Amino acid sequence: MVDETGSGKTTHSSRTQIYRIETLATDILMGLLKDLAKRRSDLKIIIMSATLDALKFQKYFGLTAGTLAPLFKVLGHTHPVEVFYTQELEPDYVEAAIRTVFMIHRAEEPGDVLLFLTGEEEIEDACGKIKLEADDLVNQDSDSVGPLVCIPLYSSLPPQQQQRIFDPAPTPRTPDSPPGRKVVVSTNIAETSLAIDGIVYVVDPGFSKQKVYNPRIRVESLLVSPISKVSAQQRAGRAGSVFMRKIQAPIDWLQDLVRFDYVDAPADAAKALVDLCHRVLEMKCN
């Protein structure tokens, strides 16, 4: 697309799952698409999202001043999401999240669980604890509690293992036994990148790992930070797209949404400009 001059073979460009627009790659892509659309009247650009600020993009892609790009709305089939909060501050949000998973497994109706955590180490540790407790629970009370399987999901996981999230929940041990349940423990890649059939319950501690630039040592670090309101809403929506009964169970301080930034905080302006220059030069060199 960088080398397009107006006579290229690209006829359609589709950009899906946009719900926030402050990433560097997306910013560059939108600029390239708009520039190309001015020179290619035959090019069709389709942008799809369930949570998009449509008017902003209509104005941006209007080819002349004061015009808006066409908007096509499709009615969705989302369902209401009930939100429950813990009553007190939890000193260990991972342990609190695991307790919530087992509260759901013991007391709630059938349906799989999606638990959001921040990274590979945290996810693998949580999965290990969930598996041990699930085995103990079945051994102690197999007549009233069904089997539970825990599946990790993060970007560095091999593709074959990532596909396990689409496996069905375990079957009951006997026809009269309680149904099994699947628990997917994921980073924020499960916010928008995929849809997992069967998810009815979402446990959201409200944290993710985000890049933070330290000007003193001039390096970026991945730090565990509170998510934005947009991310919280997106996570809640993971429970509202498949079944009629939905429950989201965030952890404690999500109760006070006023403390959230609406969107993720932007990066340092000077650092972002340097990254932008590097990315554009890299694209030109390639």
PDB file of C-alpha atoms in Angstrom:
ATOM      1  CA  MET A   1       0.000   0.000   0.000  1.00  0.00           C
ATOM      2  CA  VAL A   2       2.933   2.362   0.632  1.00  0.00           C
ATOM      3  CA  ASP A   3       3.963   2.100  -3.020  1.00  0.00           C
ATOM      4  CA  GLU A   4       0.476   2.699  -4.454  1.00  0.00           C
ATOM      5  CA  THR A   5       0.518   5.619  -6.922  1.00  0.00           C
ATOM      6  CA  GLY A   6      -3.074   5.549  -8.065  1.00  0.00           C
ATOM      7  CA  SER A   7      -2.898   2.713 -10.567  1.00  0.00           C
ATOM      8  CA  GLY A   8      -2.349  -0.194  -8.159  1.00  0.00           C
ATOM      9  CA  LYS A   9      -4.403  -3.361  -8.014  1.00  0.00           C
ATOM     10  CA  THR A  10      -5.827  -2.852  -4.520  1.00  0.00           C
ATOM     11  CA  THR A  11      -9.604  -2.442  -4.816  1.00  0.00           C
ATOM     12  CA  HIS A  12     -10.874  -3.048  -1.277  1.00  0.00           C
ATOM     13  CA  SER A  13      -9.475  -2.495   2.191  1.00  0.00           C
ATOM     14  CA  SER A  14     -11.255  -3.762   5.272  1.00  0.00           C
ATOM     15  CA  ARG A  15     -10.233  -2.784   8.806  1.00  0.00           C
ATOM     16  CA  THR A  16     -12.170  -4.644  11.512  1.00  0.00           C
ATOM     17  CA  GLN A  17     -12.426  -4.550  15.302  1.00  0.00           C
ATOM     18  CA  ILE A  18     -11.546  -0.895  15.812  1.00  0.00           C
ATOM     19  CA  TYR A  19     -12.578   0.373  19.222  1.00  0.00           C
ATOM     20  CA  ARG A  20      -9.704   2.698  20.085  1.00  0.00           C
ATOM     21  CA  ILE A  21      -7.560   4.656  17.680  1.00  0.00           C
ATOM     22  CA  GLU A  22      -4.436   5.713  19.555  1.00  0.00           C
ATOM     23  CA  THR A  23      -2.112   2.893  18.471  1.00  0.00           C
ATOM     24  CA  LEU A  24       0.771   3.913  16.224  1.00  0.00           C
ATOM     25  CA  ALA A  25       0.142   1.234  13.587  1.00  0.00           C
ATOM     26  CA  THR A  26      -3.532   2.175  13.284  1.00  0.00           C
ATOM     27  CA  ASP A  27      -2.745   5.885  13.038  1.00  0.00           C
ATOM     28  CA  ILE A  28      -0.336   5.246  10.156  1.00  0.00           C
ATOM     29  CA  LEU A  29      -2.796   2.927   8.431  1.00  0.00           C
ATOM     30  CA  MET A  30      -5.611   5.477   8.594  1.00  0.00           C
ATOM     31  CA  GLY A  31      -3.381   8.184   7.139  1.00  0.00           C
ATOM     32  CA  LEU A  32      -2.291   5.931   4.269  1.00  0.00           C
ATOM     33  CA  LEU A  33      -5.862   4.899   3.520  1.00  0.00           C
ATOM     34  CA  LYS A  34      -7.138   8.471   3.423  1.00  0.00           C
ATOM     35  CA  ASP A  35      -4.294   9.597   1.156  1.00  0.00           C
ATOM     36  CA  LEU A  36      -4.882   6.641  -1.149  1.00  0.00           C
ATOM     37  CA  ALA A  37      -8.642   7.233  -1.271  1.00  0.00           C
ATOM     38  CA  LYS A  38      -8.057  10.754  -2.627  1.00  0.00           C
ATOM     39  CA  ARG A  39      -6.182   9.281  -5.610  1.00  0.00           C
ATOM     40  CA  ARG A  40      -8.213   6.127  -6.123  1.00  0.00           C
ATOM     41  CA  SER A  41     -11.906   6.735  -6.735  1.00  0.00           C
ATOM     42  CA  ASP A  42     -12.447   2.979  -7.207  1.00  0.00           C
ATOM     43  CA  LEU A  43     -11.026   2.046  -3.793  1.00  0.00           C
ATOM     44  CA  LYS A  44     -13.603   0.944  -1.223  1.00  0.00           C
ATOM     45  CA  ILE A  45     -12.627   1.307   2.436  1.00  0.00           C
ATOM     46  CA  ILE A  46     -14.778  -0.549   4.967  1.00  0.00           C
ATOM     47  CA  ILE A  47     -14.269   0.047   8.693  1.00  0.00           C
ATOM     48  CA  MET A  48     -16.258  -2.158  11.069  1.00  0.00           C
ATOM     49  CA  SER A  49     -16.648  -2.009  14.826  1.00  0.00           C
ATOM     50  CA  ALA A  50     -19.237  -2.578  17.521  1.00  0.00           C
ATOM     51  CA  THR A  51     -17.996   0.339  19.677  1.00  0.00           C
ATOM     52  CA  LEU A  52     -16.649   2.798  17.127  1.00  0.00           C
ATOM     53  CA  ASP A  53     -17.121   6.582  17.360  1.00  0.00           C
ATOM     54  CA  ALA A  54     -18.672   6.572  13.888  1.00  0.00           C
ATOM     55  CA  LEU A  55     -18.978  10.338  13.401  1.00  0.00           C
ATOM     56  CA  LYS A  56     -15.257  10.867  13.987  1.00  0.00           C
ATOM     57  CA  PHE A  57     -14.393   8.461  11.164  1.00  0.00           C
ATOM     58  CA  GLN A  58     -17.119   9.796   8.875  1.00  0.00           C
ATOM     59  CA  LYS A  59     -15.603  13.274   9.149  1.00  0.00           C
ATOM     60  CA  TYR A  60     -12.053  12.018   8.718  1.00  0.00           C
ATOM     61  CA  PHE A  61     -12.798  10.033   5.561  1.00  0.00           C
ATOM     62  CA  GLY A  62     -15.018  12.691   3.987  1.00  0.00           C
ATOM     63  CA  LEU A  63     -13.200  13.493   0.739  1.00  0.00           C
ATOM     64  CA  THR A  64     -14.214  17.159   0.736  1.00  0.00           C
ATOM     65  CA  ALA A  65     -14.664  19.676   3.539  1.00  0.00           C
ATOM     66  CA  GLY A  66     -18.050  19.379   5.231  1.00  0.00           C
ATOM     67  CA  THR A  67     -18.905  15.965   3.769  1.00  0.00           C
ATOM     68  CA  LEU A  68     -19.280  12.731   5.683  1.00  0.00           C
ATOM     69  CA  ALA A  69     -18.376   9.224   4.588  1.00  0.00           C
ATOM     70  CA  PRO A  70     -21.410   6.894   4.341  1.00  0.00           C
ATOM     71  CA  LEU A  71     -22.494   5.058   7.484  1.00  0.00           C
ATOM     72  CA  PHE A  72     -24.239   1.681   7.496  1.00  0.00           C
ATOM     73  CA  LYS A  73     -25.634   0.365  10.778  1.00  0.00           C
ATOM     74  CA  VAL A  74     -26.413  -3.283  11.454  1.00  0.00           C
ATOM     75  CA  LEU A  75     -28.543  -4.121  14.464  1.00  0.00           C
ATOM     76  CA  GLY A  76     -26.740  -6.496  16.783  1.00  0.00           C
ATOM     77  CA  HIS A  77     -28.038  -9.185  19.099  1.00  0.00           C
ATOM     78  CA  THR A  78     -26.337  -8.304  22.356  1.00  0.00           C
ATOM     79  CA  HIS A  79     -27.972  -9.065  25.677  1.00  0.00           C
ATOM     80  CA  PRO A  80     -28.063  -7.259  29.021  1.00  0.00           C
ATOM     81  CA  VAL A  81     -25.017  -7.688  31.252  1.00  0.00           C
ATOM     82  CA  GLU A  82     -25.423  -7.761  35.012  1.00  0.00           C
ATOM     83  CA  VAL A  83     -22.449  -6.264  36.840  1.00  0.00           C
ATOM     84  CA  PHE A  84     -21.431  -7.274  40.362  1.00  0.00           C
ATOM     85  CA  TYR A  85     -18.631  -5.769  42.437  1.00  0.00           C
ATOM     86  CA  THR A  86     -16.708  -6.907  45.491  1.00  0.00           C
ATOM     87  CA  GLN A  87     -17.512  -4.905  48.582  1.00  0.00           C
ATOM     88  CA  GLU A  88     -14.004  -4.337  49.939  1.00  0.00           C
ATOM     89  CA  LEU A  89     -10.554  -3.615  48.542  1.00  0.00           C
ATOM     90  CA  GLU A  90      -8.743  -6.846  47.673  1.00  0.00           C
ATOM     91  CA  PRO A  91      -5.010  -6.873  48.553  1.00  0.00           C
ATOM     92  CA  ASP A  92      -4.362  -9.643  45.985  1.00  0.00           C
ATOM     93  CA  TYR A  93      -6.520  -9.269  42.883  1.00  0.00           C
ATOM     94  CA  VAL A  94      -5.369 -12.599  41.400  1.00  0.00           C
ATOM     95  CA  GLU A  95      -6.445 -14.587  44.467  1.00  0.00           C
ATOM     96  CA  ALA A  96      -9.711 -12.633  44.567  1.00  0.00           C
ATOM     97  CA  ALA A  97     -10.331 -13.407  40.900  1.00  0.00           C
ATOM     98  CA  ILE A  98      -9.719 -17.137  41.462  1.00  0.00           C
ATOM     99  CA  ARG A  99     -12.167 -17.123  44.390  1.00  0.00           C
ATOM    100  CA  THR A 100     -14.736 -15.459  42.148  1.00  0.00           C
ATOM    101  CA  VAL A 101     -14.269 -18.145  39.494  1.00  0.00           C
ATOM    102  CA  PHE A 102     -15.056 -20.885  42.024  1.00  0.00           C
ATOM    103  CA  MET A 103     -18.009 -18.951  43.447  1.00  0.00           C
ATOM    104  CA  ILE A 104     -19.425 -18.921  39.923  1.00  0.00           C
ATOM    105  CA  HIS A 105     -18.630 -22.600  39.386  1.00  0.00           C
ATOM    106  CA  ARG A 106     -20.347 -23.676  42.597  1.00  0.00           C
ATOM    107  CA  ALA A 107     -23.395 -21.438  42.594  1.00  0.00           C
ATOM    108  CA  GLU A 108     -24.210 -20.128  39.120  1.00  0.00           C
ATOM    109  CA  GLU A 109     -26.012 -21.601  36.151  1.00  0.00           C
ATOM    110  CA  PRO A 110     -24.114 -23.376  33.323  1.00  0.00           C
ATOM    111  CA  GLY A 111     -21.813 -21.242  31.201  1.00  0.00           C
ATOM    112  CA  ASP A 112     -18.118 -20.730  30.636  1.00  0.00           C
ATOM    113  CA  VAL A 113     -15.946 -18.119  32.376  1.00  0.00           C
ATOM    114  CA  LEU A 114     -13.479 -15.595  30.947  1.00  0.00           C
ATOM    115  CA  LEU A 115     -10.913 -14.252  33.437  1.00  0.00           C
ATOM    116  CA  PHE A 116      -8.704 -11.297  32.466  1.00  0.00           C
ATOM    117  CA  LEU A 117      -5.175 -11.154  33.896  1.00  0.00           C
ATOM    118  CA  THR A 118      -2.102  -9.184  32.856  1.00  0.00           C
ATOM    119  CA  GLY A 119       0.548 -11.532  31.458  1.00  0.00           C
ATOM    120  CA  GLU A 120       1.937 -15.007  30.823  1.00  0.00           C
ATOM    121  CA  GLU A 121       3.471 -15.613  34.250  1.00  0.00           C
ATOM    122  CA  GLU A 122       0.379 -14.426  36.090  1.00  0.00           C
ATOM    123  CA  ILE A 123      -1.905 -16.482  33.834  1.00  0.00           C
ATOM    124  CA  GLU A 124       0.085 -19.712  34.143  1.00  0.00           C
ATOM    125  CA  ASP A 125       0.266 -19.313  37.922  1.00  0.00           C
ATOM    126  CA  ALA A 126      -3.493 -18.734  38.134  1.00  0.00           C
ATOM    127  CA  CYS A 127      -4.237 -21.705  35.855  1.00  0.00           C
ATOM    128  CA  GLY A 128      -2.110 -23.962  38.047  1.00  0.00           C
ATOM    129  CA  LYS A 129      -3.998 -22.887  41.168  1.00  0.00           C
ATOM    130  CA  ILE A 130      -7.383 -23.241  39.474  1.00  0.00           C
ATOM    131  CA  LYS A 131      -6.575 -26.768  38.260  1.00  0.00           C
ATOM    132  CA  LEU A 132      -5.419 -27.895  41.719  1.00  0.00           C
ATOM    133  CA  GLU A 133      -8.465 -26.454  43.458  1.00  0.00           C
ATOM    134  CA  ALA A 134     -10.812 -27.849  40.803  1.00  0.00           C
ATOM    135  CA  ASP A 135      -9.400 -31.355  41.295  1.00  0.00           C
ATOM    136  CA  ASP A 136      -9.751 -31.075  45.078  1.00  0.00           C
ATOM    137  CA  LEU A 137     -13.305 -29.794  44.720  1.00  0.00           C
ATOM    138  CA  VAL A 138     -14.359 -32.680  42.489  1.00  0.00           C
ATOM    139  CA  ASN A 139     -12.779 -35.234  44.838  1.00  0.00           C
ATOM    140  CA  GLN A 140     -14.562 -33.752  47.853  1.00  0.00           C
ATOM    141  CA  ASP A 141     -17.983 -33.054  46.324  1.00  0.00           C
ATOM    142  CA  SER A 142     -18.339 -34.791  42.979  1.00  0.00           C
ATOM    143  CA  ASP A 143     -22.129 -35.095  43.300  1.00  0.00           C
ATOM    144  CA  SER A 144     -22.821 -31.344  43.363  1.00  0.00           C
ATOM    145  CA  VAL A 145     -19.923 -29.845  41.381  1.00  0.00           C
ATOM    146  CA  GLY A 146     -19.115 -30.570  37.742  1.00  0.00           C
ATOM    147  CA  PRO A 147     -15.666 -30.873  36.165  1.00  0.00           C
ATOM    148  CA  LEU A 148     -13.765 -27.678  35.380  1.00  0.00           C
ATOM    149  CA  VAL A 149     -11.036 -27.180  32.767  1.00  0.00           C
ATOM    150  CA  CYS A 150      -8.738 -24.125  32.737  1.00  0.00           C
ATOM    151  CA  ILE A 151      -7.247 -22.857  29.460  1.00  0.00           C
ATOM    152  CA  PRO A 152      -4.585 -20.095  29.264  1.00  0.00           C
ATOM    153  CA  LEU A 153      -4.489 -17.552  26.442  1.00  0.00           C
ATOM    154  CA  TYR A 154      -1.709 -15.059  25.675  1.00  0.00           C
ATOM    155  CA  SER A 155       0.086 -13.886  22.540  1.00  0.00           C
ATOM    156  CA  SER A 156       3.264 -15.981  22.915  1.00  0.00           C
ATOM    157  CA  LEU A 157       1.322 -19.221  23.302  1.00  0.00           C
ATOM    158  CA  PRO A 158       1.730 -21.562  20.276  1.00  0.00           C
ATOM    159  CA  PRO A 159      -1.228 -21.362  17.846  1.00  0.00           C
ATOM    160  CA  GLN A 160      -2.208 -24.987  18.448  1.00  0.00           C
ATOM    161  CA  GLN A 161      -2.572 -24.315  22.167  1.00  0.00           C
ATOM    162  CA  GLN A 162      -4.436 -21.061  21.561  1.00  0.00           C
ATOM    163  CA  GLN A 163      -7.056 -23.017  19.613  1.00  0.00           C
ATOM    164  CA  ARG A 164      -7.984 -24.878  22.804  1.00  0.00           C
ATOM    165  CA  ILE A 165     -10.128 -21.929  23.858  1.00  0.00           C
ATOM    166  CA  PHE A 166     -12.677 -23.061  21.261  1.00  0.00           C
ATOM    167  CA  ASP A 167     -12.963 -26.568  22.726  1.00  0.00           C
ATOM    168  CA  PRO A 168     -16.301 -27.337  24.388  1.00  0.00           C
ATOM    169  CA  ALA A 169     -16.645 -27.476  28.149  1.00  0.00           C
ATOM    170  CA  PRO A 170     -16.018 -30.893  29.748  1.00  0.00           C
ATOM    171  CA  THR A 171     -18.976 -33.265  29.779  1.00  0.00           C
ATOM    172  CA  PRO A 172     -20.621 -34.408  33.036  1.00  0.00           C
ATOM    173  CA  ARG A 173     -19.251 -37.590  34.558  1.00  0.00           C
ATOM    174  CA  THR A 174     -22.720 -39.168  34.489  1.00  0.00           C
ATOM    175  CA  PRO A 175     -26.018 -38.114  32.867  1.00  0.00           C
ATOM    176  CA  ASP A 176     -27.291 -36.910  36.245  1.00  0.00           C
ATOM    177  CA  SER A 177     -24.087 -35.100  37.284  1.00  0.00           C
ATOM    178  CA  PRO A 178     -23.681 -31.292  37.175  1.00  0.00           C
ATOM    179  CA  PRO A 179     -22.424 -29.927  33.831  1.00  0.00           C
ATOM    180  CA  GLY A 180     -18.772 -29.104  33.301  1.00  0.00           C
ATOM    181  CA  ARG A 181     -17.403 -25.614  32.858  1.00  0.00           C
ATOM    182  CA  LYS A 182     -14.533 -24.069  30.864  1.00  0.00           C
ATOM    183  CA  VAL A 183     -12.445 -21.211  32.279  1.00  0.00           C
ATOM    184  CA  VAL A 184     -10.360 -19.167  29.827  1.00  0.00           C
ATOM    185  CA  VAL A 185      -7.663 -17.083  31.544  1.00  0.00           C
ATOM    186  CA  SER A 186      -6.491 -14.425  29.091  1.00  0.00           C
ATOM    187  CA  THR A 187      -4.613 -11.177  28.641  1.00  0.00           C
ATOM    188  CA  ASN A 188      -6.382  -8.225  27.029  1.00  0.00           C
ATOM    189  CA  ILE A 189      -6.115  -9.897  23.603  1.00  0.00           C
ATOM    190  CA  ALA A 190      -9.526 -11.405  24.397  1.00  0.00           C
ATOM    191  CA  GLU A 191     -11.067  -7.915  24.593  1.00  0.00           C
ATOM    192  CA  THR A 192     -11.552  -7.554  20.846  1.00  0.00           C
ATOM    193  CA  SER A 193      -9.403  -9.936  18.849  1.00  0.00           C
ATOM    194  CA  LEU A 194     -11.710 -12.941  19.074  1.00  0.00           C
ATOM    195  CA  ALA A 195     -15.102 -14.187  20.201  1.00  0.00           C
ATOM    196  CA  ILE A 196     -15.300 -17.312  22.343  1.00  0.00           C
ATOM    197  CA  ASP A 197     -18.603 -19.159  22.143  1.00  0.00           C
ATOM    198  CA  GLY A 198     -20.075 -20.162  25.474  1.00  0.00           C
ATOM    199  CA  ILE A 199     -18.717 -17.298  27.600  1.00  0.00           C
ATOM    200  CA  VAL A 200     -21.408 -16.258  30.077  1.00  0.00           C
ATOM    201  CA  TYR A 201     -19.333 -14.925  32.979  1.00  0.00           C
ATOM    202  CA  VAL A 202     -16.468 -12.412  32.899  1.00  0.00           C
ATOM    203  CA  VAL A 203     -14.157 -11.833  35.861  1.00  0.00           C
ATOM    204  CA  ASP A 204     -12.260  -8.578  35.387  1.00  0.00           C
ATOM    205  CA  PRO A 205      -9.700  -7.335  37.941  1.00  0.00           C
ATOM    206  CA  GLY A 206      -9.317  -4.167  35.864  1.00  0.00           C
ATOM    207  CA  PHE A 207      -5.594  -4.283  35.084  1.00  0.00           C
ATOM    208  CA  SER A 208      -3.371  -4.851  32.061  1.00  0.00           C
ATOM    209  CA  LYS A 209       0.296  -4.468  31.164  1.00  0.00           C
ATOM    210  CA  GLN A 210       0.946  -1.193  29.348  1.00  0.00           C
ATOM    211  CA  LYS A 211       4.060   0.394  27.898  1.00  0.00           C
ATOM    212  CA  VAL A 212       5.293   3.297  30.000  1.00  0.00           C
ATOM    213  CA  TYR A 213       8.226   5.468  28.917  1.00  0.00           C
ATOM    214  CA  ASN A 214      10.725   6.446  31.609  1.00  0.00           C
ATOM    215  CA  PRO A 215      12.475   9.652  30.447  1.00  0.00           C
ATOM    216  CA  ARG A 216      15.123   9.362  33.164  1.00  0.00           C
ATOM    217  CA  ILE A 217      16.594   6.119  31.829  1.00  0.00           C
ATOM    218  CA  ARG A 218      15.139   6.567  28.299  1.00  0.00           C
ATOM    219  CA  VAL A 219      13.553   3.148  27.989  1.00  0.00           C
ATOM    220  CA  GLU A 220      10.045   1.729  27.817  1.00  0.00           C
ATOM    221  CA  SER A 221       8.808  -0.707  30.449  1.00  0.00           C
ATOM    222  CA  LEU A 222       5.743  -2.921  30.677  1.00  0.00           C
ATOM    223  CA  LEU A 223       3.953  -2.017  33.896  1.00  0.00           C
ATOM    224  CA  VAL A 224       0.730  -3.339  35.394  1.00  0.00           C
ATOM    225  CA  SER A 225      -1.681  -0.402  35.181  1.00  0.00           C
ATOM    226  CA  PRO A 226      -5.430   0.220  35.524  1.00  0.00           C
ATOM    227  CA  ILE A 227      -7.382  -0.204  32.305  1.00  0.00           C
ATOM    228  CA  SER A 228      -9.500   2.556  30.771  1.00  0.00           C
ATOM    229  CA  LYS A 229     -13.287   2.819  30.723  1.00  0.00           C
ATOM    230  CA  VAL A 230     -13.306   1.834  27.068  1.00  0.00           C
ATOM    231  CA  SER A 231     -11.400  -1.349  27.858  1.00  0.00           C
ATOM    232  CA  ALA A 232     -13.665  -2.124  30.823  1.00  0.00           C
ATOM    233  CA  GLN A 233     -16.745  -1.754  28.635  1.00  0.00           C
ATOM    234  CA  GLN A 234     -15.166  -3.904  25.949  1.00  0.00           C
ATOM    235  CA  ARG A 235     -14.407  -6.645  28.466  1.00  0.00           C
ATOM    236  CA  ALA A 236     -17.962  -6.518  29.794  1.00  0.00           C
ATOM    237  CA  GLY A 237     -19.212  -6.969  26.237  1.00  0.00           C
ATOM    238  CA  ARG A 238     -17.477 -10.350  26.027  1.00  0.00           C
ATOM    239  CA  ALA A 239     -20.296 -11.663  28.237  1.00  0.00           C
ATOM    240  CA  GLY A 240     -23.115 -10.044  26.287  1.00  0.00           C
ATOM    241  CA  SER A 241     -22.939 -11.477  22.795  1.00  0.00           C
ATOM    242  CA  VAL A 242     -23.943 -15.142  23.006  1.00  0.00           C
ATOM    243  CA  PHE A 243     -26.391 -16.115  25.755  1.00  0.00           C
ATOM    244  CA  MET A 244     -29.448 -14.551  27.333  1.00  0.00           C
ATOM    245  CA  ARG A 245     -28.034 -14.690  30.867  1.00  0.00           C
ATOM    246  CA  LYS A 246     -24.877 -12.652  31.400  1.00  0.00           C
ATOM    247  CA  ILE A 247     -22.845 -11.747  34.447  1.00  0.00           C
ATOM    248  CA  GLN A 248     -19.702  -9.691  34.649  1.00  0.00           C
ATOM    249  CA  ALA A 249     -17.846  -9.895  37.965  1.00  0.00           C
ATOM    250  CA  PRO A 250     -15.148  -7.209  38.125  1.00  0.00           C
ATOM    251  CA  ILE A 251     -12.954  -6.811  41.174  1.00  0.00           C
ATOM    252  CA  ASP A 252     -13.439  -4.057  43.740  1.00  0.00           C
ATOM    253  CA  TRP A 253     -12.249  -0.675  42.499  1.00  0.00           C
ATOM    254  CA  LEU A 254     -14.077  -0.957  39.172  1.00  0.00           C
ATOM    255  CA  GLN A 255     -17.083   0.049  41.268  1.00  0.00           C
ATOM    256  CA  ASP A 256     -15.913   3.660  41.075  1.00  0.00           C
ATOM    257  CA  LEU A 257     -15.736   4.224  37.327  1.00  0.00           C
ATOM    258  CA  VAL A 258     -15.149   7.938  37.884  1.00  0.00           C
ATOM    259  CA  ARG A 259     -11.536   7.047  38.675  1.00  0.00           C
ATOM    260  CA  PHE A 260     -11.047   5.613  35.190  1.00  0.00           C
ATOM    261  CA  ASP A 261      -9.526   7.453  32.283  1.00  0.00           C
ATOM    262  CA  TYR A 262     -12.018   7.203  29.433  1.00  0.00           C
ATOM    263  CA  VAL A 263      -9.390   5.872  27.038  1.00  0.00           C
ATOM    264  CA  ASP A 264      -5.888   4.592  27.649  1.00  0.00           C
ATOM    265  CA  ALA A 265      -3.455   7.382  28.433  1.00  0.00           C
ATOM    266  CA  PRO A 266      -1.486   8.511  25.361  1.00  0.00           C
ATOM    267  CA  ALA A 267       2.242   7.960  25.226  1.00  0.00           C
ATOM    268  CA  ASP A 268       4.770  10.745  25.722  1.00  0.00           C
ATOM    269  CA  ALA A 269       4.373  13.074  22.728  1.00  0.00           C
ATOM    270  CA  ALA A 270       8.081  13.362  21.884  1.00  0.00           C
ATOM    271  CA  LYS A 271       8.583   9.611  22.185  1.00  0.00           C
ATOM    272  CA  ALA A 272       5.519   8.964  20.022  1.00  0.00           C
ATOM    273  CA  LEU A 273       6.868  11.303  17.323  1.00  0.00           C
ATOM    274  CA  VAL A 274      10.217   9.485  17.271  1.00  0.00           C
ATOM    275  CA  ASP A 275       8.430   6.123  17.000  1.00  0.00           C
ATOM    276  CA  LEU A 276       6.322   7.475  14.152  1.00  0.00           C
ATOM    277  CA  CYS A 277       9.393   8.684  12.227  1.00  0.00           C
ATOM    278  CA  HIS A 278      11.137   5.343  12.715  1.00  0.00           C
ATOM    279  CA  ARG A 279       8.096   3.410  11.519  1.00  0.00           C
ATOM    280  CA  VAL A 280       7.597   5.532   8.393  1.00  0.00           C
ATOM    281  CA  LEU A 281      11.303   5.352   7.471  1.00  0.00           C
ATOM    282  CA  GLU A 282      11.246   1.594   8.001  1.00  0.00           C
ATOM    283  CA  MET A 283       8.257   1.256   5.679  1.00  0.00           C
ATOM    284  CA  LYS A 284      10.002   3.323   3.002  1.00  0.00           C
ATOM    285  CA  CYS A 285      13.179   1.241   3.257  1.00  0.00           C
ATOM    286  CA  ASN A 286      11.232  -1.980   2.833  1.00  0.00           C
TER     287      ASN A 286
END
